[in-house]
Coordinates of C-alpha atoms in Angstrom, one line a residue:
Chain A
M1 CA 99.5 -10.9 38.4
R2 CA 101.3 -8.0 36.8
L3 CA 101.4 -4.5 38.2
N4 CA 103.8 -1.8 37.2
K5 CA 106.8 -1.1 39.4
S6 CA 105.6 2.3 40.8
I7 CA 102.4 0.7 42.1
I8 CA 104.3 -2.1 43.8
A9 CA 106.7 0.5 45.4
L10 CA 103.8 2.6 46.5
F11 CA 102.0 -0.3 48.2
L12 CA 105.1 -1.9 49.7
L13 CA 107.3 1.0 50.6
P14 CA 105.6 2.3 53.8
A15 CA 105.9 -1.2 55.4
V16 CA 109.5 -1.6 54.2
I17 CA 110.5 1.8 55.5
I18 CA 108.9 1.0 58.8
Y19 CA 110.8 -2.2 59.0
L20 CA 114.1 -0.5 58.2
A21 CA 113.5 2.4 60.7
I22 CA 111.9 0.5 63.5
F23 CA 113.5 -2.9 63.4
L24 CA 116.7 -3.1 61.4
Y25 CA 118.3 0.3 62.3
P26 CA 117.6 0.0 66.1
T27 CA 118.8 -3.6 66.2
L28 CA 122.1 -2.6 64.5
R29 CA 122.4 0.5 66.7
T30 CA 121.8 -1.5 69.9
L31 CA 124.5 -3.9 68.8
A32 CA 126.9 -1.0 68.3
M33 CA 125.9 0.7 71.5
S34 CA 126.7 -2.4 73.5
F35 CA 130.4 -1.8 72.8
Y36 CA 130.4 1.8 74.0
D37 CA 130.2 3.6 77.3
I38 CA 127.3 6.0 76.9
P39 CA 126.5 8.4 79.7
A40 CA 122.8 9.1 78.9
L41 CA 119.9 8.1 76.6
S42 CA 120.2 11.5 74.8
S43 CA 123.9 11.3 74.3
K44 CA 125.2 12.2 70.8
V45 CA 127.3 9.6 69.0
A46 CA 130.3 11.9 69.6
E47 CA 130.0 11.4 73.3
W48 CA 130.1 7.6 73.1
K49 CA 133.4 6.1 74.3
Y50 CA 134.5 2.8 72.7
V51 CA 135.1 0.2 75.4
G52 CA 135.0 -3.1 73.6
L53 CA 133.6 -6.0 75.6
V54 CA 133.8 -4.2 78.9
N55 CA 130.0 -3.8 79.2
Y56 CA 129.6 -7.6 78.8
E57 CA 132.3 -8.3 81.3
D58 CA 130.8 -5.9 83.9
L59 CA 127.4 -7.6 83.5
V60 CA 128.8 -11.1 84.1
H61 CA 130.5 -9.8 87.2
S62 CA 127.4 -8.0 88.5
S63 CA 125.7 -10.2 91.1
Y64 CA 122.4 -8.5 90.6
F65 CA 122.5 -9.2 86.8
V66 CA 123.6 -12.8 87.4
G67 CA 120.7 -13.2 89.9
S68 CA 118.3 -11.8 87.2
M69 CA 119.6 -14.5 84.8
K70 CA 119.0 -17.2 87.3
N71 CA 115.5 -15.8 87.8
V72 CA 114.7 -15.9 84.1
L73 CA 116.0 -19.5 83.7
G74 CA 113.8 -20.5 86.6
I75 CA 110.8 -18.9 85.0
W76 CA 111.6 -20.6 81.7
L77 CA 112.0 -24.0 83.4
I78 CA 109.3 -24.0 86.2
G79 CA 106.8 -21.9 84.2
G80 CA 107.5 -23.9 81.1
V81 CA 106.7 -27.2 83.0
L82 CA 103.6 -25.8 84.6
I83 CA 102.3 -24.2 81.4
F84 CA 103.0 -27.2 79.2
A85 CA 101.6 -29.7 81.6
F86 CA 98.3 -27.8 81.9
A87 CA 98.1 -26.8 78.3
F88 CA 98.7 -30.3 77.1
L89 CA 96.2 -31.7 79.6
Y90 CA 93.5 -29.4 78.5
A91 CA 94.4 -29.8 74.8
V92 CA 94.0 -33.5 75.1
I93 CA 90.7 -33.3 77.1
L94 CA 89.3 -30.9 74.5
T95 CA 89.9 -33.4 71.7
S96 CA 88.3 -36.3 73.6
K97 CA 84.7 -35.7 72.6
V98 CA 83.7 -33.6 75.6
R99 CA 80.6 -31.5 75.3
G100 CA 80.8 -27.7 74.7
V101 CA 84.4 -27.7 73.3
H102 CA 84.0 -24.1 72.0
F103 CA 82.9 -22.9 75.4
W104 CA 85.7 -24.6 77.3
R105 CA 88.3 -23.4 74.8
S106 CA 87.1 -19.8 75.1
L107 CA 87.1 -20.0 78.9
I108 CA 90.6 -21.4 79.2
F109 CA 91.9 -18.8 76.7
L110 CA 90.1 -15.9 78.6
P111 CA 93.0 -15.0 81.0
N112 CA 95.2 -14.5 78.0
T113 CA 93.0 -11.6 76.9
V114 CA 93.2 -9.8 80.3
S115 CA 95.7 -7.1 81.0
A116 CA 98.7 -8.3 82.9
V117 CA 98.2 -5.4 85.3
V118 CA 94.6 -6.5 86.1
L119 CA 95.7 -10.2 86.5
S120 CA 98.6 -9.1 88.8
V121 CA 96.4 -7.0 91.0
V122 CA 93.7 -9.7 91.3
W123 CA 96.3 -12.3 92.3
L124 CA 98.2 -10.0 94.6
Q125 CA 95.3 -8.3 96.3
Y126 CA 92.8 -11.2 96.3
V127 CA 94.2 -14.7 95.7
F128 CA 97.4 -14.2 97.6
N129 CA 96.1 -11.6 100.2
S130 CA 97.0 -12.7 103.7
S131 CA 93.9 -11.4 105.5
Y132 CA 90.9 -12.0 103.2
G133 CA 92.6 -13.8 100.3
L134 CA 91.2 -16.8 98.5
L135 CA 94.0 -19.2 99.5
T136 CA 93.9 -18.1 103.1
S137 CA 90.2 -18.5 103.4
V138 CA 90.1 -21.9 101.7
F139 CA 92.9 -23.3 103.8
N140 CA 91.4 -21.9 107.0
R141 CA 88.1 -23.5 106.1
L142 CA 89.9 -26.8 105.6
G143 CA 91.6 -26.4 108.9
L144 CA 95.1 -26.2 107.3
T145 CA 96.4 -23.3 109.4
A146 CA 100.0 -23.9 108.4
L147 CA 99.1 -23.4 104.8
A148 CA 96.7 -20.6 105.5
N149 CA 99.4 -18.6 107.3
I150 CA 101.8 -18.6 104.3
Q151 CA 102.7 -15.1 103.2
W152 CA 102.5 -15.7 99.5
T153 CA 104.0 -12.3 98.6
D154 CA 106.9 -12.1 101.1
N155 CA 110.5 -12.3 100.1
E156 CA 110.6 -16.1 100.3
H157 CA 107.5 -16.8 98.2
I158 CA 106.9 -14.0 95.8
Y159 CA 109.0 -15.5 93.0
F160 CA 107.0 -18.7 92.9
S161 CA 103.8 -16.9 93.4
M162 CA 104.6 -14.8 90.4
I163 CA 105.3 -17.8 88.3
I164 CA 102.0 -19.4 89.3
A165 CA 100.0 -16.3 88.6
F166 CA 101.8 -15.7 85.3
S167 CA 101.3 -19.3 84.1
F168 CA 97.6 -19.1 84.8
G169 CA 97.5 -16.3 82.3
S170 CA 99.5 -18.1 79.6
I171 CA 98.2 -21.7 79.6
G172 CA 95.3 -20.8 77.2
Y173 CA 97.5 -19.8 74.3
F174 CA 99.7 -22.9 74.3
M175 CA 96.6 -25.0 74.9
L176 CA 95.1 -23.6 71.7
I177 CA 98.1 -24.4 69.6
L178 CA 98.5 -27.9 71.0
N179 CA 94.8 -28.5 70.5
A180 CA 94.9 -27.4 66.9
G181 CA 97.9 -29.6 66.4
I182 CA 96.2 -32.7 67.7
N183 CA 93.1 -31.9 65.7
R184 CA 95.2 -31.8 62.5
I185 CA 96.2 -35.5 62.9
P186 CA 94.1 -37.5 60.3
G187 CA 91.5 -39.7 61.9
D188 CA 92.4 -42.6 59.6
Y189 CA 95.5 -43.3 61.6
Y190 CA 93.5 -43.9 64.7
E191 CA 90.9 -46.0 62.8
A192 CA 93.6 -48.2 61.4
A193 CA 95.2 -48.5 64.8
T194 CA 91.9 -49.4 66.3
L195 CA 91.3 -52.1 63.7
E196 CA 94.7 -53.5 64.6
G197 CA 93.5 -53.6 68.2
A198 CA 95.7 -50.8 69.7
S199 CA 94.6 -49.5 73.1
P200 CA 94.0 -45.8 73.6
W201 CA 97.3 -45.5 75.4
T202 CA 99.2 -47.1 72.6
K203 CA 97.5 -44.8 70.2
F204 CA 98.4 -41.8 72.3
F205 CA 102.1 -42.6 72.7
R206 CA 102.6 -44.1 69.2
I207 CA 100.5 -41.7 67.1
T208 CA 99.6 -38.5 68.9
L209 CA 102.9 -37.7 70.6
P210 CA 105.2 -38.5 67.6
L211 CA 103.0 -36.6 65.2
L212 CA 103.0 -33.6 67.5
R213 CA 106.8 -33.1 67.3
D214 CA 106.6 -30.1 64.9
V215 CA 104.0 -28.5 67.1
F216 CA 106.1 -29.1 70.2
R217 CA 109.1 -27.5 68.5
T218 CA 107.1 -24.4 67.5
T219 CA 105.5 -24.0 71.0
L220 CA 108.8 -24.5 72.8
V221 CA 110.5 -21.8 70.7
L222 CA 107.5 -19.5 71.3
W223 CA 107.8 -20.1 75.0
T224 CA 111.5 -19.5 75.0
I225 CA 111.1 -16.2 73.3
T226 CA 108.3 -15.2 75.8
A227 CA 110.2 -16.4 78.8
F228 CA 113.6 -14.9 78.0
N229 CA 111.9 -11.5 77.4
F230 CA 110.0 -11.8 80.6
F231 CA 109.4 -8.2 81.7
V232 CA 105.8 -7.2 82.4
W233 CA 105.1 -9.4 85.4
S234 CA 108.4 -8.3 87.1
A235 CA 106.9 -4.8 87.0
T236 CA 103.3 -5.5 87.7
F237 CA 103.5 -8.4 90.1
G238 CA 107.0 -8.1 91.5
L239 CA 106.8 -4.3 91.8
D240 CA 110.6 -3.9 91.8
D241 CA 111.2 -6.7 94.2
P242 CA 114.7 -8.0 93.5
H243 CA 113.5 -11.6 93.8
T244 CA 111.5 -11.2 90.6
V245 CA 113.9 -9.1 88.5
T246 CA 114.7 -10.6 85.0
P247 CA 117.4 -9.3 82.6
A248 CA 114.8 -7.4 80.6
F249 CA 113.5 -5.7 83.7
Y250 CA 117.0 -5.1 85.0
M251 CA 117.7 -3.2 81.7
Y252 CA 114.6 -1.2 82.1
Q253 CA 115.5 -0.3 85.7
K254 CA 119.0 0.8 84.7
V255 CA 118.2 2.7 81.5
F256 CA 114.7 4.0 81.9
G257 CA 114.2 3.8 85.7
K258 CA 113.6 7.1 87.3
G259 CA 116.4 6.4 89.8
G260 CA 115.7 6.2 93.5
N261 CA 116.1 2.4 93.8
V262 CA 118.7 0.7 95.8
Y263 CA 120.8 -0.5 92.9
V264 CA 121.5 2.9 91.4
E265 CA 124.9 3.3 93.0
E266 CA 126.2 0.5 90.7
A267 CA 128.0 2.4 87.9
F268 CA 125.8 1.9 84.8
N269 CA 125.6 3.3 81.3
V270 CA 123.2 3.0 78.4
G271 CA 125.7 0.9 76.5
S272 CA 125.5 -1.7 79.2
G273 CA 121.7 -1.7 78.8
A274 CA 122.2 -2.4 75.1
S275 CA 124.4 -5.4 75.9
V276 CA 121.6 -6.8 78.1
G277 CA 119.3 -6.7 75.0
I278 CA 122.0 -8.4 72.9
L279 CA 122.6 -11.1 75.5
I280 CA 118.8 -11.8 75.7
T281 CA 118.6 -12.1 71.9
L282 CA 121.7 -14.3 71.7
A283 CA 120.4 -16.6 74.4
T284 CA 117.0 -16.9 72.6
L285 CA 118.7 -17.8 69.3
I286 CA 121.0 -20.3 70.9
V287 CA 118.2 -22.1 72.9
S288 CA 115.9 -22.0 69.9
A289 CA 118.6 -23.7 67.8
L290 CA 119.0 -26.3 70.5
I291 CA 115.3 -27.0 70.5
G292 CA 115.4 -27.3 66.7
R293 CA 118.2 -30.0 67.2
L294 CA 116.2 -31.8 69.8
F295 CA 113.0 -31.9 67.6
P296 CA 114.3 -32.2 64.1
K297 CA 111.9 -31.4 61.3
E298 CA 109.5 -34.2 60.6
R299 CA 110.4 -36.0 57.4
L300 CA 107.0 -37.7 57.4
E301 CA 104.3 -35.8 55.5
Y302 CA 100.7 -36.4 56.3
Chain B
M1 CA 87.3 -34.9 66.0
N2 CA 88.7 -38.3 66.7
T3 CA 92.1 -38.2 68.3
G4 CA 92.8 -41.7 69.6
T5 CA 92.4 -40.5 73.1
S6 CA 88.8 -41.6 72.9
K7 CA 87.7 -42.4 76.4
T8 CA 85.7 -45.1 78.0
T9 CA 82.6 -43.9 79.8
R10 CA 84.6 -43.5 83.0
G11 CA 87.3 -41.7 81.2
S12 CA 85.0 -39.1 79.8
W13 CA 83.6 -38.4 83.2
L14 CA 87.1 -37.8 84.5
A15 CA 87.8 -35.4 81.7
Y16 CA 85.3 -32.9 83.1
I17 CA 87.1 -32.6 86.4
P18 CA 90.0 -30.3 85.2
L19 CA 87.5 -28.4 83.1
Y20 CA 85.1 -27.7 86.0
A21 CA 88.0 -26.9 88.3
W22 CA 89.1 -24.2 85.8
L23 CA 85.5 -22.9 85.5
I24 CA 85.0 -22.7 89.3
F25 CA 88.3 -21.0 89.8
S26 CA 87.5 -18.4 87.1
V27 CA 84.0 -17.8 88.4
I28 CA 85.3 -17.3 92.0
L29 CA 88.1 -15.0 90.8
F30 CA 86.0 -12.7 88.6
G31 CA 82.9 -13.0 90.7
W32 CA 84.6 -12.0 93.9
V33 CA 86.3 -9.1 92.2
I34 CA 83.0 -7.8 90.8
L35 CA 81.4 -8.0 94.3
A36 CA 84.4 -6.5 96.0
S37 CA 84.4 -3.6 93.5
L38 CA 80.9 -2.7 94.8
S39 CA 81.7 -3.1 98.5
T40 CA 83.4 -1.0 101.1
T41 CA 87.0 -1.7 102.3
R42 CA 85.7 -2.8 105.7
E43 CA 83.4 -5.3 104.1
I44 CA 86.2 -6.7 102.0
F45 CA 88.4 -7.3 105.1
T46 CA 85.5 -8.8 107.2
N47 CA 84.4 -11.2 104.4
S48 CA 80.9 -9.6 104.2
L49 CA 80.9 -8.4 100.6
L50 CA 77.9 -6.1 99.7
G51 CA 77.0 -6.1 103.4
S52 CA 75.6 -2.5 103.1
G53 CA 74.3 -2.7 99.6
I54 CA 75.9 -1.7 96.3
H55 CA 78.5 1.1 96.4
W56 CA 78.8 2.6 92.9
S57 CA 80.9 5.3 94.5
N58 CA 84.0 3.1 94.0
Y59 CA 83.5 3.5 90.3
T60 CA 82.3 7.2 90.2
G61 CA 85.2 8.1 92.5
L62 CA 87.7 6.8 90.0
F63 CA 86.4 9.1 87.3
K64 CA 85.9 12.1 89.6
D65 CA 89.1 12.0 91.7
Q66 CA 91.6 9.9 89.8
G67 CA 90.9 11.2 86.3
M68 CA 90.3 7.7 85.0
G69 CA 88.0 9.1 82.3
R70 CA 91.1 10.8 80.8
Y71 CA 93.1 7.5 80.8
F72 CA 90.1 5.6 79.4
L73 CA 89.9 8.1 76.5
N74 CA 93.7 7.9 76.0
S75 CA 93.5 4.1 75.7
I76 CA 90.6 4.4 73.2
V77 CA 92.6 6.8 71.1
Y78 CA 95.8 4.7 71.2
T79 CA 93.9 1.5 70.4
V80 CA 91.6 2.8 67.6
V81 CA 94.1 5.0 65.8
S82 CA 96.8 2.3 66.0
C83 CA 94.4 -0.4 64.7
V84 CA 93.5 1.7 61.7
G85 CA 97.1 2.7 61.1
I86 CA 98.3 -0.8 61.1
V87 CA 95.8 -1.9 58.5
V88 CA 96.5 1.2 56.3
V89 CA 100.2 0.3 56.2
A90 CA 100.1 -3.5 56.3
A91 CA 97.2 -4.2 53.9
P92 CA 98.7 -2.8 50.7
A93 CA 102.0 -4.4 51.5
A94 CA 100.3 -7.7 52.2
Y95 CA 98.4 -7.4 49.0
I96 CA 101.6 -7.1 47.0
M97 CA 103.3 -9.9 49.0
G98 CA 100.3 -12.2 48.5
R99 CA 99.5 -11.7 44.8
V100 CA 102.3 -10.1 42.9
R101 CA 105.5 -11.8 41.9
F102 CA 108.4 -9.4 41.7
R103 CA 112.1 -9.5 42.0
G104 CA 113.2 -9.7 45.6
S105 CA 109.7 -10.7 46.9
R106 CA 111.2 -13.6 48.8
W107 CA 113.8 -11.4 50.4
V108 CA 111.1 -8.9 51.5
G109 CA 109.0 -11.7 52.9
T110 CA 112.0 -13.0 55.0
M111 CA 112.6 -9.5 56.2
F112 CA 109.1 -9.1 57.6
M113 CA 109.3 -12.6 59.2
S114 CA 112.6 -11.6 60.9
A115 CA 110.9 -8.6 62.5
L116 CA 108.6 -11.0 64.3
A117 CA 111.6 -12.5 66.0
I118 CA 113.2 -9.2 67.1
P119 CA 112.5 -8.7 70.8
S120 CA 111.1 -5.3 71.8
I121 CA 113.8 -5.0 74.4
L122 CA 116.4 -4.8 71.6
I123 CA 114.9 -1.9 69.8
T124 CA 113.7 0.2 72.6
I125 CA 116.8 2.1 73.6
P126 CA 117.5 3.5 70.0
L127 CA 113.8 4.2 69.5
F128 CA 113.7 6.2 72.6
S129 CA 116.8 8.2 71.5
I130 CA 115.1 8.8 68.1
F131 CA 112.0 10.2 69.7
V132 CA 114.1 12.4 72.0
E133 CA 115.9 13.8 69.0
L134 CA 112.6 14.4 67.2
K135 CA 111.3 16.0 70.4
L136 CA 108.3 13.7 70.3
T137 CA 108.5 12.3 73.8
G138 CA 105.6 13.1 76.1
S139 CA 103.1 13.2 73.2
I140 CA 100.2 10.9 72.4
I141 CA 101.5 10.5 68.8
T142 CA 104.7 8.8 70.1
L143 CA 103.0 5.7 71.4
I144 CA 100.7 5.5 68.4
I145 CA 103.7 5.5 66.1
V146 CA 105.3 2.8 68.2
Y147 CA 102.2 0.7 68.2
V148 CA 101.6 1.0 64.4
C149 CA 105.2 0.3 63.5
T150 CA 105.8 -2.6 65.8
N151 CA 102.6 -4.3 64.7
V152 CA 103.0 -3.9 60.9
P153 CA 105.2 -7.0 60.3
F154 CA 102.7 -9.3 62.0
G155 CA 99.9 -7.5 60.1
V156 CA 101.7 -8.1 56.7
F157 CA 102.4 -11.7 57.7
F158 CA 98.8 -12.3 58.8
L159 CA 97.0 -10.7 55.8
T160 CA 99.3 -12.1 53.1
G161 CA 97.5 -15.4 53.3
F162 CA 94.1 -13.8 53.0
F163 CA 95.0 -11.8 49.9
S164 CA 96.7 -14.7 48.2
S165 CA 93.5 -16.8 48.4
I166 CA 91.4 -14.3 46.5
P167 CA 90.7 -15.5 42.9
K168 CA 92.6 -13.5 40.2
E169 CA 89.4 -13.0 38.2
F170 CA 88.4 -10.2 40.4
E171 CA 91.3 -8.0 39.3
E172 CA 91.1 -9.2 35.7
S173 CA 87.5 -8.2 35.3
A174 CA 88.1 -4.9 37.2
S175 CA 91.0 -3.9 34.8
M176 CA 88.8 -4.8 31.8
D177 CA 86.3 -2.3 33.2
G178 CA 89.1 0.2 33.1
S179 CA 89.6 0.5 36.8
G180 CA 93.1 1.4 38.0
P181 CA 95.1 -0.8 40.4
I182 CA 94.6 1.6 43.4
K183 CA 90.8 1.8 42.8
T184 CA 90.6 -2.0 42.3
F185 CA 92.5 -2.6 45.6
V186 CA 90.3 -0.2 47.6
S187 CA 86.9 -0.9 46.1
I188 CA 87.2 -4.6 45.2
I189 CA 90.0 -6.4 47.0
L190 CA 89.7 -4.8 50.4
P191 CA 86.0 -5.6 50.9
I192 CA 86.7 -9.3 50.0
A193 CA 89.6 -9.4 52.5
Q194 CA 87.4 -7.8 55.2
P195 CA 87.2 -11.0 57.4
G196 CA 91.0 -11.1 57.6
I197 CA 91.3 -7.4 58.3
I198 CA 88.7 -7.6 61.1
T199 CA 90.3 -10.6 62.7
L200 CA 93.7 -8.8 62.6
S201 CA 92.2 -5.7 64.1
I202 CA 90.6 -7.7 66.9
F203 CA 94.0 -9.1 67.8
N204 CA 95.5 -5.7 67.6
F205 CA 92.7 -4.2 69.7
L206 CA 93.3 -6.7 72.5
G207 CA 97.1 -6.5 72.3
I208 CA 97.2 -2.7 72.3
W209 CA 94.5 -2.3 75.0
N210 CA 96.5 -4.5 77.3
E211 CA 100.0 -3.5 76.2
Y212 CA 102.3 -2.6 79.0
F213 CA 106.0 -2.4 78.0
Y214 CA 106.0 0.3 75.3
A215 CA 103.4 2.3 77.3
L216 CA 105.6 2.3 80.3
I217 CA 108.6 3.7 78.4
F218 CA 106.9 6.0 75.9
A219 CA 103.8 7.3 77.6
N220 CA 104.5 7.3 81.3
D221 CA 103.3 10.7 82.3
P222 CA 99.9 11.9 83.7
S223 CA 98.6 13.3 80.4
T224 CA 99.5 10.5 78.0
R225 CA 99.2 7.5 80.3
T226 CA 97.2 4.4 79.2
L227 CA 94.4 2.9 81.2
A228 CA 96.5 -0.2 82.2
L229 CA 99.4 2.0 83.4
S230 CA 97.0 4.3 85.3
L231 CA 95.6 1.2 87.0
Q232 CA 99.0 0.5 88.4
S233 CA 99.5 3.9 89.9
I234 CA 96.0 4.1 91.2
V235 CA 96.4 0.7 92.9
Y236 CA 99.6 1.8 94.4
G237 CA 98.0 4.9 95.9
F238 CA 94.8 3.1 97.1
A239 CA 96.8 0.4 98.8
N240 CA 98.5 3.1 100.8
T241 CA 95.3 4.9 101.7
G242 CA 93.4 1.6 102.2
N243 CA 90.7 2.0 99.5
Y244 CA 90.4 -1.6 98.5
G245 CA 86.9 -1.3 97.0
G246 CA 88.4 1.3 94.6
I247 CA 91.3 -1.1 93.7
F248 CA 88.9 -3.7 92.4
A249 CA 86.6 -1.2 90.7
A250 CA 89.6 0.1 88.8
C251 CA 90.5 -3.5 87.7
M252 CA 86.9 -3.9 86.4
I253 CA 87.2 -0.7 84.3
V254 CA 90.3 -2.0 82.6
F255 CA 89.0 -5.5 82.3
L256 CA 85.5 -4.9 81.0
P257 CA 86.1 -3.4 77.5
S258 CA 88.5 -6.2 76.5
F259 CA 86.2 -8.8 78.1
I260 CA 83.2 -7.5 76.1
V261 CA 85.1 -7.6 72.8
Y262 CA 86.3 -11.1 73.7
M263 CA 82.8 -12.3 74.4
L264 CA 81.6 -11.1 71.0
V265 CA 84.4 -12.5 68.9
S266 CA 86.1 -15.3 70.8
K267 CA 85.4 -17.8 68.0
R268 CA 87.1 -15.6 65.5
I269 CA 90.1 -15.0 67.8
I270 CA 90.6 -18.7 68.4
A271 CA 90.3 -19.6 64.8
G272 CA 92.7 -16.9 63.7
L273 CA 95.3 -17.7 66.3
T274 CA 95.4 -21.4 65.6
V275 CA 95.6 -21.0 61.8
G276 CA 98.9 -19.1 61.9
A277 CA 100.5 -20.9 64.8
V278 CA 100.2 -24.5 63.6
K279 CA 101.4 -23.8 60.1
G280 CA 104.5 -21.9 61.5

């Protein structure tokens, strides 16, 4: 269709300007800031002091930051295994002729639509509560006092408790994508395989899994982006507990935190916060590229 | 649909176990919270929920003493204004992207796609500095601008497909009737694309209602706070004073609006989500 240039510009410009102002410019500015020592968020460019890679070196030598990186890798790995195991289980079940598929799909996706603050409070104050909580009551009733006495939110357990609670809220989304991916595989393949006498297991491993490769790649990349930017649950569930701090939350504490926490003595500047953002982005890009290598684009079209 | 995992009779019975496990867990979780939100703290701790009848005071107290009505209103303003703003900016751009071939259109498309991959953590520090310079911090408008701007790329991406599937005849007959491009867009194209715009707005509603990160950074003071943020500070205060009934009532106030929306439109949400994700 033809439209004159001024109309195209009028329709397109607001979105383009927003992109330039809100995405491109801040990204480049963050990249620049990561090489400077910047005393405060409101500092003018004239007050910035060029320090090269010093911000990055300091981060690598900060035990608190390294700890936060270990935390985020654990979330990526443990949470990833938990979420994908359950998401795949439910995705397969929901394509196996159960009744009420729409109801079950909506139910499993429901936690994804609930505010992280609400989910955190419900898990912290009910499921994991040590006096009237769900786990404690169930284990007590079963006579498993050792399990009933576990303090799910103490120093030792809060990290794993957080991963479990977070995963519960994320399974639904990945289940939906995997489910749609399985549904997209043409039925003829299975019919042909059945005629050849293939068992359900053979069909699952020889047809379903290989044809899901593209979907696996997409979901793994999505999960990597989510996990590496893990922030909200450190704030709502971990509540500043150092055992749950991730790089993104570390950056928040340092740059935007109102002070008053234990780690403030560590010399810190806004430029260093910017380098945290750059590191997270780089890590996401690298891991996504590796995932692309592991699951190369399917040449087979169907 | 047939998937090859077709089960024997025994298999299909087994398939319901994980489903019912999820159902039971969800019912216990949300059922218990509803009952606890209407009980006293003592009843919660002694496992005798609703022992002395229903206590609506947990809810009324939140509005009377904690100013939750204010935060509720804030969240409604943030959500509604942002949802409208996103469509106003994204729909015309998506219309061009989906229907008009012009020089550089691929480049612009890549640009919007790249924005989807930029993490919010990367843009926050400069954004905050910009708002400080514009003296916009501490105002409701700040967070609305942030929500509109950060959601426009996804809006363009999502709506482009809807616009490109509309037959060209609509514009052709409109221009023969002498209608200008802007009028054609507003009075003919937008109504046809309505299903896509509604689905997009539902996503945006749920996303913004529950949003946490930007709210924490750009609207973290008592007059501009969102409902979800206020929940956190209320819970913190109530845990110290021991008002556990109030904690769960506050959860319900944040949970219910998004739950009601979800109940009404879950089919649409799920269809919209899977269309984009699998193609990607």
